Coordinates of C-alpha atoms and ligand atoms in Angstrom, one line a residue:
X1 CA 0.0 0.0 0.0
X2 CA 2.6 3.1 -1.6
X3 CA -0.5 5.4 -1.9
X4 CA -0.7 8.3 0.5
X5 CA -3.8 10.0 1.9
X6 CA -5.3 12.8 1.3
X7 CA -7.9 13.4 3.8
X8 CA -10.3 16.7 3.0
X9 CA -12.8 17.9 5.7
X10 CA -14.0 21.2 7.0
X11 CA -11.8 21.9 9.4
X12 CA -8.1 20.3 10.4
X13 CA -7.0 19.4 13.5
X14 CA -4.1 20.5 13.7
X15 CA -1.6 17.6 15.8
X16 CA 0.3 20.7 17.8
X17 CA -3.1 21.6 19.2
X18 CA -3.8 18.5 21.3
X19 CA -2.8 19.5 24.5
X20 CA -6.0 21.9 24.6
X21 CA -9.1 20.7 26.3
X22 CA -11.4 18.4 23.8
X23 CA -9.0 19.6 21.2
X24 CA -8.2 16.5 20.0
X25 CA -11.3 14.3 19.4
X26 CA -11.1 10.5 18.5
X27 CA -11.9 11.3 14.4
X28 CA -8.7 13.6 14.8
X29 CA -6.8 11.2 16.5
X30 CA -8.1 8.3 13.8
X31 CA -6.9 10.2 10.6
X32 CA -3.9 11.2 12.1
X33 CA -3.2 7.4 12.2
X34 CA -4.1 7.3 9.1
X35 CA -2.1 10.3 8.0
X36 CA 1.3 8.5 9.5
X37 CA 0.7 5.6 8.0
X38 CA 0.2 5.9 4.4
X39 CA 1.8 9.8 4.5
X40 CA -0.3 12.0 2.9
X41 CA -1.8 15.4 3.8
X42 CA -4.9 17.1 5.8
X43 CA -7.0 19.7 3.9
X44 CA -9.2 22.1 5.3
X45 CA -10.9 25.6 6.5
X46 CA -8.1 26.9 8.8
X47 CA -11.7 28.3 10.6
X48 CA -9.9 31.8 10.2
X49 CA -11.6 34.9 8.2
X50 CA -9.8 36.7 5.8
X51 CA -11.0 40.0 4.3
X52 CA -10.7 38.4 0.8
X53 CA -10.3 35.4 -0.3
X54 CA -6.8 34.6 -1.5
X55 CA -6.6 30.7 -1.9
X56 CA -3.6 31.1 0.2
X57 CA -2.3 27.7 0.9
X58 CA -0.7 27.4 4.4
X59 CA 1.0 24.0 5.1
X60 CA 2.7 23.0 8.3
X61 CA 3.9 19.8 9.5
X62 CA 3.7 18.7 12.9
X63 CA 4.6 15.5 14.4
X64 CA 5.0 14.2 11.4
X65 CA 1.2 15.2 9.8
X66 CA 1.4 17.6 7.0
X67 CA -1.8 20.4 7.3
X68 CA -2.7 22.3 4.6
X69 CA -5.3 24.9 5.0
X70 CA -7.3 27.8 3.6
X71 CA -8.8 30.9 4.8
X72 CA -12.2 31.9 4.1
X73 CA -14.0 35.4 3.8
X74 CA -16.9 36.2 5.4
X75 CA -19.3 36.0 2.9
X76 CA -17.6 32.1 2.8
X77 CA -18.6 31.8 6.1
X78 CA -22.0 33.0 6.3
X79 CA -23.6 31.3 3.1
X80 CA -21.6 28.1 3.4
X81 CA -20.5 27.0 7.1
X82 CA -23.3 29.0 8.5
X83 CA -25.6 29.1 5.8
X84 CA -26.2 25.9 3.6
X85 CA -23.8 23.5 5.8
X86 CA -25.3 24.3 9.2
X87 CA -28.8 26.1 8.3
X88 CA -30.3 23.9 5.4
X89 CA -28.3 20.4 5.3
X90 CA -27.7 19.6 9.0
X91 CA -31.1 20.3 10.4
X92 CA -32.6 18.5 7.3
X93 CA -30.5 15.9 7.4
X94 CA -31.8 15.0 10.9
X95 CA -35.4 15.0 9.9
X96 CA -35.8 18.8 11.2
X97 CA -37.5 20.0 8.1
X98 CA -39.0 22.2 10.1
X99 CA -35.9 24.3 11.3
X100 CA -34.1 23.7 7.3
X101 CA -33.8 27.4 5.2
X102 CA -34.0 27.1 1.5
X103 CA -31.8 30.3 0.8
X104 CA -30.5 30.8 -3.0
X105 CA -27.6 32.5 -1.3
X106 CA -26.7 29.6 0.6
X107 CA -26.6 27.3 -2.2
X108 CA -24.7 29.4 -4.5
X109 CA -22.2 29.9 -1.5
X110 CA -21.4 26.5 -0.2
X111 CA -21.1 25.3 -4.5
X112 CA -18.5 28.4 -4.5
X113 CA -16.5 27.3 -1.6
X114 CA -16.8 23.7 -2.2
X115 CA -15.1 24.8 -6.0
X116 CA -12.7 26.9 -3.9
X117 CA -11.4 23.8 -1.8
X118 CA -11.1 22.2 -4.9
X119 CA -8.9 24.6 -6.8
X120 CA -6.8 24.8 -3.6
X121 CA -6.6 21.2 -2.8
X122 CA -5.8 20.5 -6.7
X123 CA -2.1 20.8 -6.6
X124 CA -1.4 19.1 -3.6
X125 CA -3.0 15.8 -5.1
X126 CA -0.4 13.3 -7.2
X127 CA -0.7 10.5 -9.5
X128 CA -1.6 7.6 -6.7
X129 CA -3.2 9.2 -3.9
X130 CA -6.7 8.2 -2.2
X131 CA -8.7 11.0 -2.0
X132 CA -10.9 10.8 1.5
X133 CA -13.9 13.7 2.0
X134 CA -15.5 13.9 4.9
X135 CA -19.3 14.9 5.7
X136 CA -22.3 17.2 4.6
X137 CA -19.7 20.3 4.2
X138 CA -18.4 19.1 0.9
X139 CA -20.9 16.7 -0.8
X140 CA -20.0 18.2 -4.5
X141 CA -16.5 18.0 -3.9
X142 CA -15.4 15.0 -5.6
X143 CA -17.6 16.2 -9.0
X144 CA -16.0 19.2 -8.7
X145 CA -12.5 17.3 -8.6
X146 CA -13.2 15.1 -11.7
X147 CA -14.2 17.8 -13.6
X148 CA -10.9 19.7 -12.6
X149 CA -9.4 16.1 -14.0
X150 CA -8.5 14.2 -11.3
X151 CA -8.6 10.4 -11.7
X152 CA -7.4 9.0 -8.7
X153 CA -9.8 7.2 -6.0
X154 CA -11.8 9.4 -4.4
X155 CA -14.3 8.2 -1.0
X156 CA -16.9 10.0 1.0
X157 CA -17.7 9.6 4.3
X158 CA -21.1 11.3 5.8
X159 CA -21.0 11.5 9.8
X160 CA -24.8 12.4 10.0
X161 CA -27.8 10.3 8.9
X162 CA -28.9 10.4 5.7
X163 CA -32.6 11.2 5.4
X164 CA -35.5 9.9 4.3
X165 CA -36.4 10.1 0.5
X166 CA -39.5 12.2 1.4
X167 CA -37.5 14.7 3.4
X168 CA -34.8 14.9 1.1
X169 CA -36.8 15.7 -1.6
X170 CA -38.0 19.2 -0.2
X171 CA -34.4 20.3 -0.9
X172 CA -34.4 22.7 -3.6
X173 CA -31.9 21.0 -6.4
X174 CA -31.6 17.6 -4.6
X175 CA -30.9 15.8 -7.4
X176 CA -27.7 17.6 -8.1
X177 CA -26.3 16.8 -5.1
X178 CA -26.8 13.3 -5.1
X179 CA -25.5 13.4 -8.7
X180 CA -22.6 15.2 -7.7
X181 CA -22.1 12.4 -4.6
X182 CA -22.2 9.6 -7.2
X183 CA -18.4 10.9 -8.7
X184 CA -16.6 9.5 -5.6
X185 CA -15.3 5.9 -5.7
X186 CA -16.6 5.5 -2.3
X187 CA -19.5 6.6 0.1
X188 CA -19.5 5.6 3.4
X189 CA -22.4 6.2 6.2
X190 CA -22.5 5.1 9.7
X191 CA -25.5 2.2 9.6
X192 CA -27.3 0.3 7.2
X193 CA -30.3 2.3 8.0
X194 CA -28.8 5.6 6.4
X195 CA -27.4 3.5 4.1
X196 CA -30.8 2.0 3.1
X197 CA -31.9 5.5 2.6
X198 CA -29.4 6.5 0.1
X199 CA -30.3 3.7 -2.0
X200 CA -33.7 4.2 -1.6
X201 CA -32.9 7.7 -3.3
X202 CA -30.8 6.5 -5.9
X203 CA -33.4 3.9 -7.1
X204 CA -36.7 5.8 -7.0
X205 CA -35.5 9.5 -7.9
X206 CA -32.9 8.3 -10.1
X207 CA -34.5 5.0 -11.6
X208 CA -30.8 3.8 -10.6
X209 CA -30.1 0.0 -10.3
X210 CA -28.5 -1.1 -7.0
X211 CA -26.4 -4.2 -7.3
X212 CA -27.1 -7.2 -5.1
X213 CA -23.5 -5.9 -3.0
X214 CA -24.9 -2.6 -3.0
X215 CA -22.8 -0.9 -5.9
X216 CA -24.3 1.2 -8.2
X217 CA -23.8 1.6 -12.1
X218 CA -23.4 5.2 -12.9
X219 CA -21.9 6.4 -16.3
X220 CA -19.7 3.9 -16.9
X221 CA -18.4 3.7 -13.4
X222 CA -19.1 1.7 -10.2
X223 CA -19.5 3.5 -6.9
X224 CA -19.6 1.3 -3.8
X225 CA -22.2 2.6 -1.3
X226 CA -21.8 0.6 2.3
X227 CA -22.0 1.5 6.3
X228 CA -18.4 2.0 7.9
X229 CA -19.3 2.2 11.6
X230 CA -17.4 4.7 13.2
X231 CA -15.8 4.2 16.9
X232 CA -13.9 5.7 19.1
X233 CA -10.1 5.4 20.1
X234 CA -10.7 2.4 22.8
X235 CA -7.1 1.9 24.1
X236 CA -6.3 5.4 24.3
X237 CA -9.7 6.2 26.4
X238 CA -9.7 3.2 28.4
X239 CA -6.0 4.2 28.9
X240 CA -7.1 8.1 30.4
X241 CA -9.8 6.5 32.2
X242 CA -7.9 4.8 34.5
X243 CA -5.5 7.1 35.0
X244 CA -4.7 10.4 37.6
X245 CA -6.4 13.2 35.9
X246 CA -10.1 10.6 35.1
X247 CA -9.5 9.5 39.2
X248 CA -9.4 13.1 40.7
X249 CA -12.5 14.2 38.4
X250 CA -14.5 10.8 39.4
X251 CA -13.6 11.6 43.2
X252 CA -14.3 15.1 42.9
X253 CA -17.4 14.5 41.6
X254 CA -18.5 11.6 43.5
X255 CA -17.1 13.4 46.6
X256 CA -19.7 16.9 45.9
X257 CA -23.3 14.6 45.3
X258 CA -23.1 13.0 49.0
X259 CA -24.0 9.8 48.3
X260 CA -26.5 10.4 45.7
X261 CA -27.0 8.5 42.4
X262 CA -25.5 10.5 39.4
X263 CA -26.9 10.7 35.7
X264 CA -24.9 12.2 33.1
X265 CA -25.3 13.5 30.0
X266 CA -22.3 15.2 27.5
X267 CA -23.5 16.9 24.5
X268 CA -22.4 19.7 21.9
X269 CA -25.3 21.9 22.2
X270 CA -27.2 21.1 19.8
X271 CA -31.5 20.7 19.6
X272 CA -30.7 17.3 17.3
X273 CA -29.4 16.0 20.8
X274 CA -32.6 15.8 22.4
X275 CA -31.3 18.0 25.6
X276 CA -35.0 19.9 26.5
X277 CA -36.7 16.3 25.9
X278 CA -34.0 15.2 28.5
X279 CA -34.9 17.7 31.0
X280 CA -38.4 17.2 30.4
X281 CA -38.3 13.2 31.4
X282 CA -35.6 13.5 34.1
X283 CA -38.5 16.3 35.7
X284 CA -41.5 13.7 35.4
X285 CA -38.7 11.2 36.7
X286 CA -38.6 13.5 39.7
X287 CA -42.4 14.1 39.9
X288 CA -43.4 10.4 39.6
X289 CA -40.8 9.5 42.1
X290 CA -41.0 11.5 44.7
X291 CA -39.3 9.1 47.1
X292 CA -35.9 9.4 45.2
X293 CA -36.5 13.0 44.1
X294 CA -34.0 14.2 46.3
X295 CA -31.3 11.0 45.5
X296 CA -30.6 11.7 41.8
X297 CA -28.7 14.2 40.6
X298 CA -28.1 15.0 36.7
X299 CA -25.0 16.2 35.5
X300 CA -25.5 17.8 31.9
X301 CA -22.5 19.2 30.1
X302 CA -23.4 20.7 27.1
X303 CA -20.6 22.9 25.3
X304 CA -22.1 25.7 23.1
X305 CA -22.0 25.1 19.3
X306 CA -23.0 27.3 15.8
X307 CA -23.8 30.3 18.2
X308 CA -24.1 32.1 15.0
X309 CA -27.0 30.4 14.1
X310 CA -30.3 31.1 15.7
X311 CA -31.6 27.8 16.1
X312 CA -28.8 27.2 18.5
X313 CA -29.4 30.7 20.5
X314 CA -33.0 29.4 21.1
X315 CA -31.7 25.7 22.2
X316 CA -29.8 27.2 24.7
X317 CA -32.6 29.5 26.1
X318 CA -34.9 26.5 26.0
X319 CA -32.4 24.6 28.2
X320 CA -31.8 27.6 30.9
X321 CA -35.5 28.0 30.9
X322 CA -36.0 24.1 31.7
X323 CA -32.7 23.8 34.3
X324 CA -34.1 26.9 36.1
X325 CA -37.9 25.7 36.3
X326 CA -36.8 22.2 37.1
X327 CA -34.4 23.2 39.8
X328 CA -36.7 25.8 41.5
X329 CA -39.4 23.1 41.9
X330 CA -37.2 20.6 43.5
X331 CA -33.9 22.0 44.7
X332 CA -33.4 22.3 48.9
X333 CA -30.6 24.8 50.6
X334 CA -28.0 22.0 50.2
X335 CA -29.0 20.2 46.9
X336 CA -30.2 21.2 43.6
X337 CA -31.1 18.8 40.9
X338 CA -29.6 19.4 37.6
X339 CA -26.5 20.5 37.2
X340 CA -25.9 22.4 33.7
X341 CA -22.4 23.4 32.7
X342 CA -21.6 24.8 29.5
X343 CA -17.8 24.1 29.1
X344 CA -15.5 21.3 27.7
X345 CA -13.2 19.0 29.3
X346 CA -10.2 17.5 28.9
X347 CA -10.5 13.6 27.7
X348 CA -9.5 12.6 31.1
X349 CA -11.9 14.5 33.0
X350 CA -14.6 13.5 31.1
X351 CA -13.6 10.0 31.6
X352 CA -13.4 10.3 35.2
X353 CA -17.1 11.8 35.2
X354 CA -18.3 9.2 33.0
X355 CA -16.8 6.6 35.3
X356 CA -18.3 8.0 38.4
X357 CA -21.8 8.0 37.0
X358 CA -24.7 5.4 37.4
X359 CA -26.5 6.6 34.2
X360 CA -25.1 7.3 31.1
X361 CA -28.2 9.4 29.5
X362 CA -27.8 9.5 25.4
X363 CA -31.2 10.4 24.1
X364 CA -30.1 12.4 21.1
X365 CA -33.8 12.7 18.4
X366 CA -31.5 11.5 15.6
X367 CA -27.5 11.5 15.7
X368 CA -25.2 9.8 12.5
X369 CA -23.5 7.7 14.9
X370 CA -22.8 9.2 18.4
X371 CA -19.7 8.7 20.7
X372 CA -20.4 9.9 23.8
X373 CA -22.3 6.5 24.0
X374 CA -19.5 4.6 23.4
X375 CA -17.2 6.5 26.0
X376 CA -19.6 6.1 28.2
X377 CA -19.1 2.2 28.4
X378 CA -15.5 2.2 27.8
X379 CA -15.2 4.4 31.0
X380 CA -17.1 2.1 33.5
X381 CA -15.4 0.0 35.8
X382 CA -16.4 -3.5 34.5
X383 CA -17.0 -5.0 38.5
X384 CA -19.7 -2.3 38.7
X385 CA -20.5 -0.6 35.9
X386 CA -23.3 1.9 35.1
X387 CA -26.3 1.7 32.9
X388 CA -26.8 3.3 29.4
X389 CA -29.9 4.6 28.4
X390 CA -29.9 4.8 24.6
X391 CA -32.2 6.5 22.0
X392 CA -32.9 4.2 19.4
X393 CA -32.5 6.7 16.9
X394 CA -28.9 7.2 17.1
X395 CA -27.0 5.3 14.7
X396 CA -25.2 3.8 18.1
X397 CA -28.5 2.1 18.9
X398 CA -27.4 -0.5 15.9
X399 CA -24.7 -2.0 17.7
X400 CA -25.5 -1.3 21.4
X401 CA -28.3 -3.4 21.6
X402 CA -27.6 -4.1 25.4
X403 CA -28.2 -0.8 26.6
X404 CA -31.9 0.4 27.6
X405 CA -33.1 1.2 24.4
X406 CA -35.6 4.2 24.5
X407 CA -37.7 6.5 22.2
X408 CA -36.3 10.2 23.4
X409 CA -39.7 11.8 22.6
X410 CA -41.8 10.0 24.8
X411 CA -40.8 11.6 28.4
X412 CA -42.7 8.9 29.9
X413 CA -40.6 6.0 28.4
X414 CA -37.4 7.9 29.6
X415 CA -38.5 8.5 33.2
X416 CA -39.3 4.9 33.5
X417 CA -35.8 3.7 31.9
X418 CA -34.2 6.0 34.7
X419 CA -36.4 4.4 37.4
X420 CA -35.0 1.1 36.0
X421 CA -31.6 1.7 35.5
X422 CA -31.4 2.8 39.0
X423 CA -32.8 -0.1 40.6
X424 CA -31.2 -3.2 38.0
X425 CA -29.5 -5.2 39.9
X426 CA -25.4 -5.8 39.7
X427 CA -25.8 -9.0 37.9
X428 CA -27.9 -7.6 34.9
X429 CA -25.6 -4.4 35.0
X430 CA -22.5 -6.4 34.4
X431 CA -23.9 -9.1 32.0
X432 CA -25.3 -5.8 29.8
X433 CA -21.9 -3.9 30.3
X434 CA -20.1 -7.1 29.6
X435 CA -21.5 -7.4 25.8
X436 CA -21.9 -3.2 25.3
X437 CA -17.8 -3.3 25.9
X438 CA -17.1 -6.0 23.6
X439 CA -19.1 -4.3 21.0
X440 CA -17.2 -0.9 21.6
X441 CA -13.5 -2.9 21.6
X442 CA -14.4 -4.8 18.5
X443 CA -15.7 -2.0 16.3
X444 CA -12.7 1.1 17.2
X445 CA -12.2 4.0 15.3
X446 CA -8.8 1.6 13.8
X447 CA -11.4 -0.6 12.4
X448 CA -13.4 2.1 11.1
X449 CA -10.5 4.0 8.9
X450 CA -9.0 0.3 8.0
X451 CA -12.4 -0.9 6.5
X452 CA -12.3 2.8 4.7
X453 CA -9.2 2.8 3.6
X454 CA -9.4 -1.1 2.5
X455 CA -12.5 -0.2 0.4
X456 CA -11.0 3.0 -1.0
X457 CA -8.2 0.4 -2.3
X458 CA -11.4 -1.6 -3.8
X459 CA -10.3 -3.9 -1.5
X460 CA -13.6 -6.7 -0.9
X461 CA -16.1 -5.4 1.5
X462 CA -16.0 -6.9 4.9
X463 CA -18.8 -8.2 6.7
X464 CA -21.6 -5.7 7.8
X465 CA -21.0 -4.1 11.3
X466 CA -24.3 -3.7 12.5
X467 CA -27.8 -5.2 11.8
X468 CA -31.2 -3.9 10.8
X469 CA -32.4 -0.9 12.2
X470 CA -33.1 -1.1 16.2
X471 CA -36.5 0.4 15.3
X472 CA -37.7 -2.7 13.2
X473 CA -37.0 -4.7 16.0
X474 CA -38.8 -4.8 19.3
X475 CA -41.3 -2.5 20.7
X476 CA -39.1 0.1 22.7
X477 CA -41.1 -0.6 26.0
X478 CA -40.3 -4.2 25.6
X479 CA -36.8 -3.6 26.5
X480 CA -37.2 -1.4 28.9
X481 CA -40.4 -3.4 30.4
Ligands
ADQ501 P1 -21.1 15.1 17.2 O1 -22.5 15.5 16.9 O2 -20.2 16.1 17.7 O3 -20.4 14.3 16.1 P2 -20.6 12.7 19.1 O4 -20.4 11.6 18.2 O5 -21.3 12.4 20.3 O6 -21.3 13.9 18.4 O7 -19.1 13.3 19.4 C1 -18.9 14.3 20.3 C2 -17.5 14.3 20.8 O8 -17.2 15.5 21.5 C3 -17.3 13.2 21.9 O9 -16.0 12.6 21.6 C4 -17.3 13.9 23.2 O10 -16.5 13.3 24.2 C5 -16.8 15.2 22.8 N1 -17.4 16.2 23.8 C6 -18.7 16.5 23.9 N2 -18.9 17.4 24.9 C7 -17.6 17.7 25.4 C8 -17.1 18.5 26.4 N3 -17.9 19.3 27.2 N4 -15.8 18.5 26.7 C9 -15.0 17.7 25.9 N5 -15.4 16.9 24.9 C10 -16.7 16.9 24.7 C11 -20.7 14.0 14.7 C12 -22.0 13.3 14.5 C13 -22.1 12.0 15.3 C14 -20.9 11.1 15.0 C15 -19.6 11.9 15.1 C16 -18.4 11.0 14.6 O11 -23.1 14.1 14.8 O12 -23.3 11.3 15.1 O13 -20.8 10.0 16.0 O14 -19.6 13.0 14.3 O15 -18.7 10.6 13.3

C-alpha cells in the first residue's frame, strides 16, 4: 500500500493543538493514524476569516502530519458554514424540516466554496493518492475534482444520517447533489439504515439499479455505497480513564453529590441531541418518584455550538429555561437537581465523570452515529459498571443493543428507563456492560479507517457491522419493560 492520503474535511486538527481541552477528538486522533501511516496530507478551513479570499495555501507539518489549509471570507462563512452546511443540510439531514432554510444565497455559496477547496486542494494531489472527503460540508466535492481532472480514488464519508427520501426531496436542487455524490469511488455512512436510505434515493428519484453488493452503475463507473461504523479510540480512552487526571475528576465529583446516584449527559449543544426532551423526562422522573426525588442528581454538560446560528441561541434559552424551572421546583438549601455546565473538558476529566456515573443518558432525536455513547461504556469500571440509556434513533442504537433502548420523545418512556436503570440489579448491570464493551472494543475507530481505507483500495467489503435498524425490531417498552 505506496498510496498516500489525502484526507479533505471542513476543518483540520491540527496535531500541535492536542494538549488543549477536547482539542483533539477520536476522528482527529483516527486520521492522524491514518495520515502517519500511508503519508499523505490534511485539507481544510483553517476556521480563520480573511478579508478576501486569497486561496492562500498554508502548510505546516507537525509530528510528522502535513496540514494544509485555507482561509475563508466572510461572505464564505456566512452562506456556506453558517448558511447551507449548518442552516439547510444539517437540520434536514436529521429530519428537522422544520428548522431547514431554503436560501438561494446559501446554495450558490457552499457550490462556490466547495469549487474553492477544490482549486486549492488540486495541486497538492499526485498520480496515486486516495482522495478521503469527509461529511455534509463538501458533498460536491469530488464532482467538482473530476471535472478539474482528477482520476485518482476518491471516498466520501457522511457522519450524520442520511434522510429519508420524502424529506430529502424538499431540498431545492436535490438531485444535483446526489449526482454530484455519485463521482466519488466510495461513500461511506455510519449504519445500514442511512445506508438503506441512500439507496432508496438513488433507485426511486434516479431510476438507478443497485447491485445485489450494493454498488451502483453510474456512467460507466461503479461507486460502492456501504456503512463504515465509526468508533472511538478504545485503548487510548480506556487508557485516560484509569488514570490520575479521570481518578481526581470521578472523586471530585463523587465526593460533591453525597452519596446520591449521578446521571450524566455530554453533548455539543445542539436541539438534534434531544437535551429539553432530557430535561423534560428527568423532571416527570422527579415528579413520579417522589421518594428518590432528592437522591438523583443529573450532570449535563453541554458545550455551546454554531452560536451564529439562531436555532442554537434558542436551544440554549430553552435549556436555561428548563434547568431553572426544574431546579426551583425541586432544589433544597443544600441540593439542587440538575447541574448544567456549558464548558468542555479535557479527555481525562470526562472519563473520570463518566466513570463516576450510574446513568449514562444518550437520548439524542437522531444523531449519525454518536460517541459519547461509546465512551460512556469504555469508562465504566467492569465489577460495577453503570447503565446506558440509549435513544434508538442514534445510529449507536445498531450496535449497542444491550443498553436500555428508548424512544427520546416519549418523556414517559425515559422517566421509566431512569427508574429502572437505577434499581437493575449488579448481575444484569455487568452481563449488559459485559456485551456493550465488547461491541465498543471490537468495532474502534482503527477498524473504522481500516475498513475505509481497504475499500477506497477496492479492496472486498468486509462483513456488515451492524444489523437492521433497532426500530424494526422490538417494541421500545419491551426492552425497557
Ligand atoms: P457530534 O455530533 O459532535 O459528532 P458525538 O459523536 O457524540 O457527536 O461526538 C462528540 C465528541 O465531543 C465526543 O467525543 C465527546 O466526548 C466530545 N465532547 C462533547 N462534549 C464535550 C465536552 N464538554 N468536553 C470535551 N469533549 C466533549 C458527529 C455526528 C455523530 C458522530 C460523530 C463522529 O453528529 O453522530 O458520531 O460526528 O462521526
Amino acid at each position: 500500500m505506496s498510496s498516500r492520503l489525502i484526507v479533505i474535511s471542513n476543518r483540520v486538527s491540527v496535531p500541535k493543538a492536542a494538549g488543549a481541552a477536547g482539542a483533539q477528538g477520536g476522528l482527529a486522533v483516527a486520521l492522524n493514524a491514518a495520515l502517519l501511516e500511508h503519508g499523505g496530507i490534511w485539507f481544510g478551513w483553517s476556521g480563520q476569516e480573511t478579508e478576501e479570499f486569497t486561496g492562500h495555501l498554508d502548510m505546516q507539518r507537525n509530528d510528522g502530519i502535513t496540514t494544509a489549509t485555507i482561509d475563508l471570507e466572510p461572505q464564505d462563512i456566512d452562506e456556506y458554514y453558517n448558511g447551507y452546511a449548518n442552516r439547510t443540510l444539517w437540520p434536514l439531514f436529521h429530519y428537522r424540516i422544520d428548522l431547514t432554510e431554503y436560501d438561494r444565497n446559501f446554495g450558490e455559496g457552499y457550490e462556490r466554496v466547495n469549487e474553492r477547496f477544490a482549486d486549492a486542494v488540486l495541486p497538492l494531489i499526485e498520480g496515486e493518492d486516495l482522495v478521503w472527503v469527509h461529511d455534509y460540508h463538501l458533498l460536491p466535492l469530488g464532482s467538482m475534482l473530476r471535472q478539474k481532472g482528477v482520476k485518482n480514488r476518491m471516498g466520501l464519508f457522511l457522519h450524520t444520517p442520511w434522510p429519508p427520501t420524502r424529506l430529502l426531496v424538499s431540498l431545492p436542487l436535490h438531485e444535483r447533489l446526489v449526482a454530484s455524490m455519485l463521482e466519488f469511488d466510495v461513500i461511506g455512512f455510519q449504519t445500514s439504515e442511512w445506508l438503506e436510505s441512500f439507496l432508496h434515493y438513488v433507485q426511486k428519484e434516479m431510476g438507478l439499479k443497485v447491485n445485489p453488493d450494493n454498488s451502483i452503475d453510474y456512467q460507466g463507473r461503479r461507486v460502492v455505497a456501504r456503512a463504515f461504523p465509526i468508533g472511538i479510540d478504545f485503548d487510548e480512552f480506556v487508557e485516560g480513564a484509569a488514570g490520575p487526571e479521570a481518578r481526581d475528576a470521578h472523586d471530585r465529583l463523587k465526593q460533591s453529590v453525597r452519596g446520591r446516584k449521578i446521571l450524566i449527559g455530554v453533548d455539543r449543544l445542539d436541539y438534534s441531541k434531544g437535551l429539553g426532551e432530557r430535561m423534560e423526562a428527568f423532571g416527570r422522573f422527579l415528579a413520579d418518584n417522589p421518594e428518590q426525588a432528592g437522591s438523583a442528581v443529573l450532570l449535563q454538560i453541554a458545550p455551546p455550538s454554531r452560536g451564529d446560528v439562531a436555532s442554537y441561541q434558542m436551544i440554549r434559552e430553552d435549556l436555561e429555561r428548563k434547568t431553572g424551572h426544574l431546579n426551583g421546583a425541586y432544589a433544597d438549601v443544600a441540593f439542587v437537581p440538575i447541574r448544567y455546565v456549558n464548558r468542555g473538558y479535557p479527555r481525562e476529566q470526562l472519563a473520570g465523570f463518566y466513570r463516576a456515573a450510574d446513568i449514562g443518558l444518550v437520548t439524542p432525536l437522531r444523531d449519525g452515529m454518536n460517541l459519547v455513547a461509546k465512551e460512556y461504556i469504555a469508562a465504566q469500571d467492569p465489577e460495577n459498571p453503570g447503565v446506558l440509556i440509549l435513544s434508538q434513533f442514534a445510529g449507536a442504537a445498531h450496535q449497542l443493543k444491550d443498553a436500555l433502548l428508548v424512544n427520546p420523545h416519549s418523556i414517559e418512556h425515559v422517566s421509566e428507563a431512569i427508574k429502572r436503570a437505577l434499581e437493575m440489579p449488579l448481575d444484569e448491570r455487568r452481563e449488559r456492560h459485559r456485551k456493550l464493551l465488547a461491541s465498543v472494543r471490537d468495532h474502534d475507530v482503527r477498524r473504522w479507517r481500516q475498513d475505509f481505507v481497504s475499500a477506497l483500495f477496492g479492496d472486498e467489503a468486509p462483513p456488515l457491522l451492524d444489523d437492521a435498524s433497532p426500530e424494526d425490531s422490538s417494541e421500545p417498552q419491551d426492552q425497557t419493560a
